[in-house]
mmCIF file of C-alpha atoms in Angstrom:
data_model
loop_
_atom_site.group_PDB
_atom_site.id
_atom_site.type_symbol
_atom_site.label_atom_id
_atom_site.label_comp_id
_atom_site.label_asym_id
_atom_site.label_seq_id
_atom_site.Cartn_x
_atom_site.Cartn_y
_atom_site.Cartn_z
ATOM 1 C CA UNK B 1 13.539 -14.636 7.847
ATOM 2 C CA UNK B 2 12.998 -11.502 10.146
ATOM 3 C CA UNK B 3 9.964 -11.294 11.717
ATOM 4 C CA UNK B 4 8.851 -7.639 11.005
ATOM 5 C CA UNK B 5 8.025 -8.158 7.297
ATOM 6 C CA UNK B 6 6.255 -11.216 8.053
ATOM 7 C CA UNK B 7 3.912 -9.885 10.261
ATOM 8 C CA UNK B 8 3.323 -6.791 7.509
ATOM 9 C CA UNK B 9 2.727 -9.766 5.025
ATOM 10 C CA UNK B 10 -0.047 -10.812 6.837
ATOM 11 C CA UNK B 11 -1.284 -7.484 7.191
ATOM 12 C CA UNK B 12 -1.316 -7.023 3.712
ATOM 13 C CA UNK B 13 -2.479 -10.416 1.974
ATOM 14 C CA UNK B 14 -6.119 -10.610 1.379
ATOM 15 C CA UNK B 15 -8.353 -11.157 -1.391
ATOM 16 C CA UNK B 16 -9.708 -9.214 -3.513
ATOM 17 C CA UNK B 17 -12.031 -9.556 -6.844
ATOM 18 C CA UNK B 18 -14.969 -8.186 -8.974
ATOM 19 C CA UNK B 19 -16.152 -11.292 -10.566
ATOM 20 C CA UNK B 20 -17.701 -14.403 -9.043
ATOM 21 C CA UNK B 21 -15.556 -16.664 -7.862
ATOM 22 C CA UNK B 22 -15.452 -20.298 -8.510
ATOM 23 C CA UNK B 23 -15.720 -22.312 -5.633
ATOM 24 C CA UNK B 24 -12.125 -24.424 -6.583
ATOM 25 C CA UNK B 25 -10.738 -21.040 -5.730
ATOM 26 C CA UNK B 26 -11.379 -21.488 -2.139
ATOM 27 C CA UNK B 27 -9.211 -23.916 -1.167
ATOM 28 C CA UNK B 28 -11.560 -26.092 0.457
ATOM 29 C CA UNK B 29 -10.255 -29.295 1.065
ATOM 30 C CA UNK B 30 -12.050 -32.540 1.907
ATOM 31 C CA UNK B 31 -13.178 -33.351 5.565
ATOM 32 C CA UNK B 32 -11.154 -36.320 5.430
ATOM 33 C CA UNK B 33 -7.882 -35.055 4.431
ATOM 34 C CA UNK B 34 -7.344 -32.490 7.187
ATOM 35 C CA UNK B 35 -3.944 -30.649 7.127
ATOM 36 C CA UNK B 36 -1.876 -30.711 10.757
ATOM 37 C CA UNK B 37 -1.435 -27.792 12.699
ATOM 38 C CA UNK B 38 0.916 -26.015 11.563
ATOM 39 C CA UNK B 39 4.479 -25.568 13.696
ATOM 40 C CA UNK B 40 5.047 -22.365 15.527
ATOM 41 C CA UNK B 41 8.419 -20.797 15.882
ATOM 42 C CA UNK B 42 9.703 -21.112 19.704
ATOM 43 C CA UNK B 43 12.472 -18.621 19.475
ATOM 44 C CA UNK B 44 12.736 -16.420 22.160
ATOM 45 C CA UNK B 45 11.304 -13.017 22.430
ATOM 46 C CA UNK B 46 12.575 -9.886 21.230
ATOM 47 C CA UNK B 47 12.107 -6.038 20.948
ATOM 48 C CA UNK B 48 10.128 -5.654 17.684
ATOM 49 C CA UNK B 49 11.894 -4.831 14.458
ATOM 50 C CA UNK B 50 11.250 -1.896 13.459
ATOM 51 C CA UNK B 51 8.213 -1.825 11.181
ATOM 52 C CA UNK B 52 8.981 -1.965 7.157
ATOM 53 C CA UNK B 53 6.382 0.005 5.336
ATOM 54 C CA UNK B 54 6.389 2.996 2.891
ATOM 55 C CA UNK B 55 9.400 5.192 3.759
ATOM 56 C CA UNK B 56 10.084 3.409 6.550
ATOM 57 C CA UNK B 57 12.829 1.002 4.560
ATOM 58 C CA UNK B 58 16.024 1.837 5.441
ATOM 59 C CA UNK B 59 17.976 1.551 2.097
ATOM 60 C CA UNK B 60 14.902 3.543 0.149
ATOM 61 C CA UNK B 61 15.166 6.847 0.136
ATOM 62 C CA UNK B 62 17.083 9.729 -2.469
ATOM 63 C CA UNK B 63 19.729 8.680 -4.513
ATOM 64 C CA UNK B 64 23.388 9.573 -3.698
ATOM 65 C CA UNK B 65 22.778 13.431 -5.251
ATOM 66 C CA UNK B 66 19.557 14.287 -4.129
ATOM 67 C CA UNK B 67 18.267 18.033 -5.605
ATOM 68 C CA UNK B 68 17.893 20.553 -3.385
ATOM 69 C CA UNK B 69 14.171 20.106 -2.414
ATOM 70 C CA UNK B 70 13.540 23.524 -1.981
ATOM 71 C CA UNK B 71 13.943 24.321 -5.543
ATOM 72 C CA UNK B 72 11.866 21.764 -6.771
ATOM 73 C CA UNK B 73 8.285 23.829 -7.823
ATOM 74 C CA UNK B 74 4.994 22.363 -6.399
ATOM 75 C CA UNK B 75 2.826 20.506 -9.453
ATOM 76 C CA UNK B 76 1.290 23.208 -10.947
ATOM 77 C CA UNK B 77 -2.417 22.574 -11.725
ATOM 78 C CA UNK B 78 -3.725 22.409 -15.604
ATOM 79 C CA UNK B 79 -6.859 20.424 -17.089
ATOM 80 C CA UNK B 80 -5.691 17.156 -18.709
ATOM 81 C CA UNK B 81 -8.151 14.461 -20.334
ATOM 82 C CA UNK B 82 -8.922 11.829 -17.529
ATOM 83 C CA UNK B 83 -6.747 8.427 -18.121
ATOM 84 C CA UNK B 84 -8.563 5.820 -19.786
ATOM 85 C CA UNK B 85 -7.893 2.635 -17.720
ATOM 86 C CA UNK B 86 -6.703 3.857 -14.513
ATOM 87 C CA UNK B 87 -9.907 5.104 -13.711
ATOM 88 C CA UNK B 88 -11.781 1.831 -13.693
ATOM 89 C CA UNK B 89 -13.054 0.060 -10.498
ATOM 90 C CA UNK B 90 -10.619 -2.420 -9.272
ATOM 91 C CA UNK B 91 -10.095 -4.462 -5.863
ATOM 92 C CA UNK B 92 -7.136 -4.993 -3.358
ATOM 93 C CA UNK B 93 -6.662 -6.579 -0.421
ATOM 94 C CA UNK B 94 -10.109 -7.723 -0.148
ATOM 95 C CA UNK B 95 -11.161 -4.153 -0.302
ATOM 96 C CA UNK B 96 -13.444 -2.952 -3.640
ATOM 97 C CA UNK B 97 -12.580 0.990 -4.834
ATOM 98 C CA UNK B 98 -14.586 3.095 -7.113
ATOM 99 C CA UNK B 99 -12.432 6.240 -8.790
ATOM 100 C CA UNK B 100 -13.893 8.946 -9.703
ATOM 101 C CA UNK B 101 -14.173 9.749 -13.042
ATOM 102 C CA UNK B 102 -15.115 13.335 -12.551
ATOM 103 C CA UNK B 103 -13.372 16.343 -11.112
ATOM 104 C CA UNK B 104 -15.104 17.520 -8.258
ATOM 105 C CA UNK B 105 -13.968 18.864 -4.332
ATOM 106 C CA UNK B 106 -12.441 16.273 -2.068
ATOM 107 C CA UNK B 107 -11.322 16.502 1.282
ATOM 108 C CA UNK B 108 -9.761 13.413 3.236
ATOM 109 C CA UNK B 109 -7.392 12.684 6.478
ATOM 110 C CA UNK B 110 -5.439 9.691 7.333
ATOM 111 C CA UNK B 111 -1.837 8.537 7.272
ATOM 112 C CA UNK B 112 0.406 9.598 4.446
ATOM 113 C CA UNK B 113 3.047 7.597 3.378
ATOM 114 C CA UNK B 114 6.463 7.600 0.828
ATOM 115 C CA UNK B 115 8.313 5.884 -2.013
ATOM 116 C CA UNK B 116 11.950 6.912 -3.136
ATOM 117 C CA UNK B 117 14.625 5.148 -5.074
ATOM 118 C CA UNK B 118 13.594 1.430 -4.872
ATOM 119 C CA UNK B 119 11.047 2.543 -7.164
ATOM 120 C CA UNK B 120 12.328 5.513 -9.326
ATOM 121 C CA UNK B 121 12.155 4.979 -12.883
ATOM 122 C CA UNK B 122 9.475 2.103 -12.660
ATOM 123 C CA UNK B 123 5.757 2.100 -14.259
ATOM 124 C CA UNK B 124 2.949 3.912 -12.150
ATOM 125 C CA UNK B 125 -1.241 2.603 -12.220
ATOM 126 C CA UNK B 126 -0.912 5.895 -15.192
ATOM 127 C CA UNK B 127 1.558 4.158 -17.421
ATOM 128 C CA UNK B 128 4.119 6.985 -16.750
ATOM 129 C CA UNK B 129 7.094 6.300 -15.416
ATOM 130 C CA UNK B 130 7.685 6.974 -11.886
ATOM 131 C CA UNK B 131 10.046 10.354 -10.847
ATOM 132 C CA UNK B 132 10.833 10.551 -6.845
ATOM 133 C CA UNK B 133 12.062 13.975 -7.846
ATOM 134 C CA UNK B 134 8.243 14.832 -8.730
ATOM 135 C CA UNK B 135 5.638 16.429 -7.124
ATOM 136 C CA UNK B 136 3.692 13.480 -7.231
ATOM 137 C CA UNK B 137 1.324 11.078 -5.603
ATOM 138 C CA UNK B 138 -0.687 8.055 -5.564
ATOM 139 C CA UNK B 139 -4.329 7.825 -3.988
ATOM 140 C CA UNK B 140 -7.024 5.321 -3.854
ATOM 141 C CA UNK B 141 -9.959 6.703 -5.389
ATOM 142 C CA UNK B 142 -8.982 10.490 -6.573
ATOM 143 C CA UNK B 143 -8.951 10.849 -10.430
ATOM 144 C CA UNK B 144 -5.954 10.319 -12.487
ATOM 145 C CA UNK B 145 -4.648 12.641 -13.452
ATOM 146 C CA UNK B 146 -5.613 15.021 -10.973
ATOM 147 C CA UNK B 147 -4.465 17.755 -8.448
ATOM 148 C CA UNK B 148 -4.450 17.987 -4.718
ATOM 149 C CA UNK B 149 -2.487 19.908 -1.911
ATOM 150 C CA UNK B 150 -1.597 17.609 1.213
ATOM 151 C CA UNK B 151 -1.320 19.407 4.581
ATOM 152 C CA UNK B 152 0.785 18.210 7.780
ATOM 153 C CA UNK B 153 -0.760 19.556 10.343
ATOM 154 C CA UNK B 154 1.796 18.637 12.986
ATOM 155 C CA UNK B 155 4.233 21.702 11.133
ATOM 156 C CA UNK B 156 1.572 23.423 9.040
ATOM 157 C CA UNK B 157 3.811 22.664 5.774
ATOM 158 C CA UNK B 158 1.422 22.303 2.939
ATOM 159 C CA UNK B 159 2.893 21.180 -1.096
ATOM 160 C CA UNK B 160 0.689 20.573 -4.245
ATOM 161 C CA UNK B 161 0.988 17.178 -5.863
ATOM 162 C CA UNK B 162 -0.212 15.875 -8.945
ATOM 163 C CA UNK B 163 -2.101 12.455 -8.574
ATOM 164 C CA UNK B 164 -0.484 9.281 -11.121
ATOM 165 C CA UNK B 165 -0.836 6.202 -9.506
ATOM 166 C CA UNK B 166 -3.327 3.902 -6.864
ATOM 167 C CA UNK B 167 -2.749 3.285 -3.353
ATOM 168 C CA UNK B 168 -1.554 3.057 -0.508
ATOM 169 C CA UNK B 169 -4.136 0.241 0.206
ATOM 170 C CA UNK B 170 -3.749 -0.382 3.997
ATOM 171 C CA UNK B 171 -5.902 0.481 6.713
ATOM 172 C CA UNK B 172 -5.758 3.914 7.754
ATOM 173 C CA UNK B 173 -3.988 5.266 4.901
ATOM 174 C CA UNK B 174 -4.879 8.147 3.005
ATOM 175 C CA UNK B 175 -2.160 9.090 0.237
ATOM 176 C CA UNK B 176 1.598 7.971 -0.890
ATOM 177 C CA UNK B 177 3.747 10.854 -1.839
ATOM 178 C CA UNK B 178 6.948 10.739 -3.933
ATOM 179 C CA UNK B 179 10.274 11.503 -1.610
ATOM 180 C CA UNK B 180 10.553 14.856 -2.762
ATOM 181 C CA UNK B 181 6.551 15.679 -1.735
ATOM 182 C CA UNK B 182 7.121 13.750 1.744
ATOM 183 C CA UNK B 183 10.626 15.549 2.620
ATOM 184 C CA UNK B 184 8.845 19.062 1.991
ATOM 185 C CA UNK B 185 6.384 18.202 4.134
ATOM 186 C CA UNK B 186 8.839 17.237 7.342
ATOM 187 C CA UNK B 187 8.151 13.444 7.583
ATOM 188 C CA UNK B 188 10.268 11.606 5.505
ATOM 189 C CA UNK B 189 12.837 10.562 8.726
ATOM 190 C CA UNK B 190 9.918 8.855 10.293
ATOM 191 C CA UNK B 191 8.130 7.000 7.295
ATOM 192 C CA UNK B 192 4.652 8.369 7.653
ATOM 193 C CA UNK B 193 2.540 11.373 9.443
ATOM 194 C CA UNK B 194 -1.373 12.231 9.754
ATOM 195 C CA UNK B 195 -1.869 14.372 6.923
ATOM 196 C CA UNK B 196 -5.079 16.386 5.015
ATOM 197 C CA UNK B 197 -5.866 16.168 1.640
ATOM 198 C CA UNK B 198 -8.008 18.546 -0.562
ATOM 199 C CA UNK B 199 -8.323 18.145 -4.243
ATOM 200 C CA UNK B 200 -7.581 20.902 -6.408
ATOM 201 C CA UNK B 201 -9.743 21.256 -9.178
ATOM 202 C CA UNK B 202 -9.232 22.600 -12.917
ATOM 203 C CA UNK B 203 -8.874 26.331 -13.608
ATOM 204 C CA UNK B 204 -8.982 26.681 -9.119
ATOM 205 C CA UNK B 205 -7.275 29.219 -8.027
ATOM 206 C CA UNK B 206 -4.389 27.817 -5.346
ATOM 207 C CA UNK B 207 -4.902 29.807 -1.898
ATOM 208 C CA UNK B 208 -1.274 30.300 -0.387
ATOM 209 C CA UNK B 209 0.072 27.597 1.612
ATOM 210 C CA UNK B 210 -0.814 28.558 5.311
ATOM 211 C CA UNK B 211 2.493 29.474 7.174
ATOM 212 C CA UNK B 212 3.879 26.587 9.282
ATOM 213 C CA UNK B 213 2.865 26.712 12.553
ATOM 214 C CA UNK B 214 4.408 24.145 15.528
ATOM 215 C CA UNK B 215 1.656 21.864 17.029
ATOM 216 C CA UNK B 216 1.478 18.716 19.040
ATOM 217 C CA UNK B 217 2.890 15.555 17.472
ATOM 218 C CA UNK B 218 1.615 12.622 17.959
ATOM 219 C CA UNK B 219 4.171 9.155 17.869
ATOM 220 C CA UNK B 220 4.301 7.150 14.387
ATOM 221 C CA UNK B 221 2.942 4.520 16.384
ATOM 222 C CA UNK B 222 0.019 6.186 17.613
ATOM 223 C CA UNK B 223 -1.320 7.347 14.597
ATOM 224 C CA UNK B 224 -0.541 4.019 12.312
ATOM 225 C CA UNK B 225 -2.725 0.722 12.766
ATOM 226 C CA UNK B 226 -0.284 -1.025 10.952
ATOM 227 C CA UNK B 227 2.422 -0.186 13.676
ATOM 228 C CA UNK B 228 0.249 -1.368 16.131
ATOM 229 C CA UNK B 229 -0.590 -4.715 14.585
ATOM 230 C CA UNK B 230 3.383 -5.130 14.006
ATOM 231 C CA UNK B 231 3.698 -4.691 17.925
ATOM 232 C CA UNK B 232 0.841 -6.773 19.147
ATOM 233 C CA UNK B 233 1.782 -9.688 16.356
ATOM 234 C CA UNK B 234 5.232 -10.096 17.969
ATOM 235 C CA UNK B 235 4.371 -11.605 21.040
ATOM 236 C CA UNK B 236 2.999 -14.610 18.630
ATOM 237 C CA UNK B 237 4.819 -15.374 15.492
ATOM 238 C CA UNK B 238 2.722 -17.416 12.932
ATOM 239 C CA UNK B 239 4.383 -19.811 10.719
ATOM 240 C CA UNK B 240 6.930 -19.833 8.252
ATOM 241 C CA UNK B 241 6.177 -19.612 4.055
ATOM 242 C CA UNK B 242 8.289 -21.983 2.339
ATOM 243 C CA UNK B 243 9.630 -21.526 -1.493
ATOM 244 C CA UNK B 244 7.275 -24.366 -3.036
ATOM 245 C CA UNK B 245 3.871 -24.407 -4.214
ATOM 246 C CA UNK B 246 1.082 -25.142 -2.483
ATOM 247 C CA UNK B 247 -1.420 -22.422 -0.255
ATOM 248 C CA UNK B 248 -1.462 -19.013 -0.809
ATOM 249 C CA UNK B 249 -3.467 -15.847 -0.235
ATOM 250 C CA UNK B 250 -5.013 -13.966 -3.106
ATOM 251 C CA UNK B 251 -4.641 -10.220 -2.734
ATOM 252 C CA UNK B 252 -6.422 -8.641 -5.836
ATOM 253 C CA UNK B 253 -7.657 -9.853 -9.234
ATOM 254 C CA UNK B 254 -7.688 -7.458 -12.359
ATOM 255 C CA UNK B 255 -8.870 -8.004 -16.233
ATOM 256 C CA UNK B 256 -6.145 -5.840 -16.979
ATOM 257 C CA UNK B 257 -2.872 -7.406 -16.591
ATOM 258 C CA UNK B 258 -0.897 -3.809 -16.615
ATOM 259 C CA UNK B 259 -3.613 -3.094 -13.445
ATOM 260 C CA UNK B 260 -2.313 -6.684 -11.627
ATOM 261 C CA UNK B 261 1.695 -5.599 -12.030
ATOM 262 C CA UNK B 262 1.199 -2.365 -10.653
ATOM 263 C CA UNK B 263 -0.572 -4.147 -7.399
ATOM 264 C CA UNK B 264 2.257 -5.943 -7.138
ATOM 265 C CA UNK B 265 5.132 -3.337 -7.306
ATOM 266 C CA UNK B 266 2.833 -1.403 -4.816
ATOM 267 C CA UNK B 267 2.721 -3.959 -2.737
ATOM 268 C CA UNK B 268 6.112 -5.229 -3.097
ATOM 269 C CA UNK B 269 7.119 -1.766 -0.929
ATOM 270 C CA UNK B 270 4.924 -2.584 1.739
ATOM 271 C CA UNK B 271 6.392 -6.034 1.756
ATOM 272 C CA UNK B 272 10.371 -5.467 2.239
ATOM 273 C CA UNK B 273 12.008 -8.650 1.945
ATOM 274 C CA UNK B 274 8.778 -10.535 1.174
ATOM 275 C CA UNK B 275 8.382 -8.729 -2.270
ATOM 276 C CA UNK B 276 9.507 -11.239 -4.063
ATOM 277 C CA UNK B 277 6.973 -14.104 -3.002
ATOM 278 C CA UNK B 278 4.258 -11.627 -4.831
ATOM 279 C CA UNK B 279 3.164 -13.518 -8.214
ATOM 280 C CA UNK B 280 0.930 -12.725 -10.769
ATOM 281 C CA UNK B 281 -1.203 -15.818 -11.908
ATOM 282 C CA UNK B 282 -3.423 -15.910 -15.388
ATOM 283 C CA UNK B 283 -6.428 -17.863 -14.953
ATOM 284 C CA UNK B 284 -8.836 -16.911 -17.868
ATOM 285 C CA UNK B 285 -9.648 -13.300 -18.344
ATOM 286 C CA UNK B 286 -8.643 -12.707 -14.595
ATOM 287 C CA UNK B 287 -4.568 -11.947 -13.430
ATOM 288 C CA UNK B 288 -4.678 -12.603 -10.025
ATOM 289 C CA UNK B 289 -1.975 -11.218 -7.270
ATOM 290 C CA UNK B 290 -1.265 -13.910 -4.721
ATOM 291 C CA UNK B 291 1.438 -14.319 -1.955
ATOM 292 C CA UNK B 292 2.631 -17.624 -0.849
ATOM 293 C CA UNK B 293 2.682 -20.114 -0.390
ATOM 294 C CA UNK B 294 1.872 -21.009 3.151
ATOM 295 C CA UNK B 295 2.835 -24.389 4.387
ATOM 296 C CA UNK B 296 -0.834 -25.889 4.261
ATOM 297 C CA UNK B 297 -4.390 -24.637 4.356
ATOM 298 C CA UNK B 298 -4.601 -24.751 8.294
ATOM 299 C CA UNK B 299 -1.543 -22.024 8.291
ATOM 300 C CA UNK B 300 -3.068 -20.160 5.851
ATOM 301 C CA UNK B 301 -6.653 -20.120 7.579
ATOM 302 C CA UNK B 302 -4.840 -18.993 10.468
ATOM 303 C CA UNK B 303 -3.171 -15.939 8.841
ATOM 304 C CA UNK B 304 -6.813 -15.273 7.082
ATOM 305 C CA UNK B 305 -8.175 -15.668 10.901
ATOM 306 C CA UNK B 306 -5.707 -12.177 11.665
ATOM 307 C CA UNK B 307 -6.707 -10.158 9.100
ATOM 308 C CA UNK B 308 -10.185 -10.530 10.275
ATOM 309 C CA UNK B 309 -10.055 -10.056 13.749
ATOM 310 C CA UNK B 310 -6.916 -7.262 13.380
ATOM 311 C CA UNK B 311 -7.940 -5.616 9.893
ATOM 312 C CA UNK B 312 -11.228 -6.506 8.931
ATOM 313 C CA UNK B 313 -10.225 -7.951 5.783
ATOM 314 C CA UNK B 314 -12.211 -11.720 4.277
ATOM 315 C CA UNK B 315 -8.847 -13.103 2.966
ATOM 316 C CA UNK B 316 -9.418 -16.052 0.312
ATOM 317 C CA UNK B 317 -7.159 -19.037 0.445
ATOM 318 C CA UNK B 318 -6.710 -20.402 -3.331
ATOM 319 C CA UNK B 319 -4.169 -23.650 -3.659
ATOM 320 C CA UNK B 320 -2.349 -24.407 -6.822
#
């Protein structure tokens, strides 16, 4: 298994709930009982692969025919009722978000990301189905639906997108744009950019996009904590997962199943080729997304003991 989407696992998988938690759910085991370290590849270095997240996969992108972008209209803004469930509060990756259930001005900066054909056609946090062709987005916290233009200030290019679905949920980023969005704005070869976000709000007249000006650019690298943590985790590997069960690390819980699947095709982008160790366990009234499982507790304690010191994140280690 490459190491690149390893290390983004890792950097994804936390916990994340809104209910008490049980204490069985912890893992705990017995002071008597304790696992053995776990084994460490001993492989020899190499450059770092480059990093898999958002548009940075290199078989996602437009389909063989792609439109021509430039005649695709910006989302044009119009009131619509506000979506019953995907407005609810929710947690992921050990992180609790409030939407807003009210139309009112935004304005936010951070890392915008992209999602093309390995996810055209499926189901968005909205229920609708999603079109990389669209003018759309997905955002943590902004109201669905909802309207906002996204700025890149590195080339001035400015679209208007119409908010469906949640996420991105990683450090540092601010919005995930459909192909068609990310290509207009000039940063679809490189996976991500800085970008500016400002709602748009009902019956708002839309100020012309400002003229595209050059200005400095700052490396992918620079500007992404995620890239960074890719870079630095290379020089240790942790250890392997293995197909059985045993350990794993609980990324969200949702009383809405239809909530739980989209975490998981969200995440399943950010993952690559780890996508498809992403369940979705029923326990009760809870569905909880969990990735594993890690060889034994100690392993996953130690992957739980990144995330803190590297993203801040309390991962929860659950066992079944």
């Amino acid at each position: 298994m490459r190491l690149a989407p390893l290390l983004l696992a890792l950097a994804l998988a936390a916990c994340g709930t809104q209910s008490p938690r049980p204490v069985a759910d912890r893992g705990e085991e017995p002071p008597a009982a304790v696992p053995p370290a776990p084994t460490f590849k001993t492989e020899a270095k190499k450059p770092a692969a480059p990093v898999k997240f958002g548009g940075g996969y290199k078989d996602d992108g437009p389909g063989d025919n792609p439109p021509d972008i430039e005649a695709i209209p910006d989302a044009v803004p119009k009131p619509e009722p506000l979506h019953r469930f995907a407005n609810n509060p929710y947690s992921a990756l050990g992180r609790d978000y409030v939407p807003r259930r009210e139309h009112k001005p935004y304005a936010g900066r951070g890392i915008g990301s992209w999602y093309g054909r390995r996810y055209h056609g499926q189901k968005t946090s909205s229920g609708e189905i999603y079109d990389m062709y669209g003018m759309t987005a997905a955002h943590p916290i902004l109201p669905i639906p909802s309207y906002a233009r996204v700025t890149n200030p590195a080339n001035g290019r400015s679209v208007v997108v119409r908010i469906n679905d949640r996420g991105p949920f990683l450090a540092g980023r601010e919005i995930d744009l459909s192909w068609t969005a990310a290509a207009k704005l000039g940063y679809v070869g490189q996976g991500s950019a800085l970008v500016e976000v400002e709602s748009v709000l009902p019956g708002q007249e839309l100020a012309a996009a400002p003229v595209p000006a050059p200005a400095a650019q700052r490396s992918e690298e620079e500007d992404d904590p995620i890239a960074k943590l890719a870079a630095a985790e290379a020089e240790s590997p942790l250890p392997q997962l293995r197909d059985e069960r045993g350990h794993f690390l609980q990324l969200g819980a949702f009383g809405n199943r239809d909530n739980a699947e989209a975490l998981r095709a969200r995440l399943g982008r950010e993952l690559g080729d780890l996508a498809g160790k992403i369940v979705v366990q029923s326990a009760g009234k809870l569905f909880r997304v969990q990735l594993g499982p890690w060889p034994d507790a100690t392993a996953a304690r130690l992957a739980g003991g990144r995330l803190r010191e590297s993203l801040g994140m309390n991962p929860l280690v659950v066992q079944r």
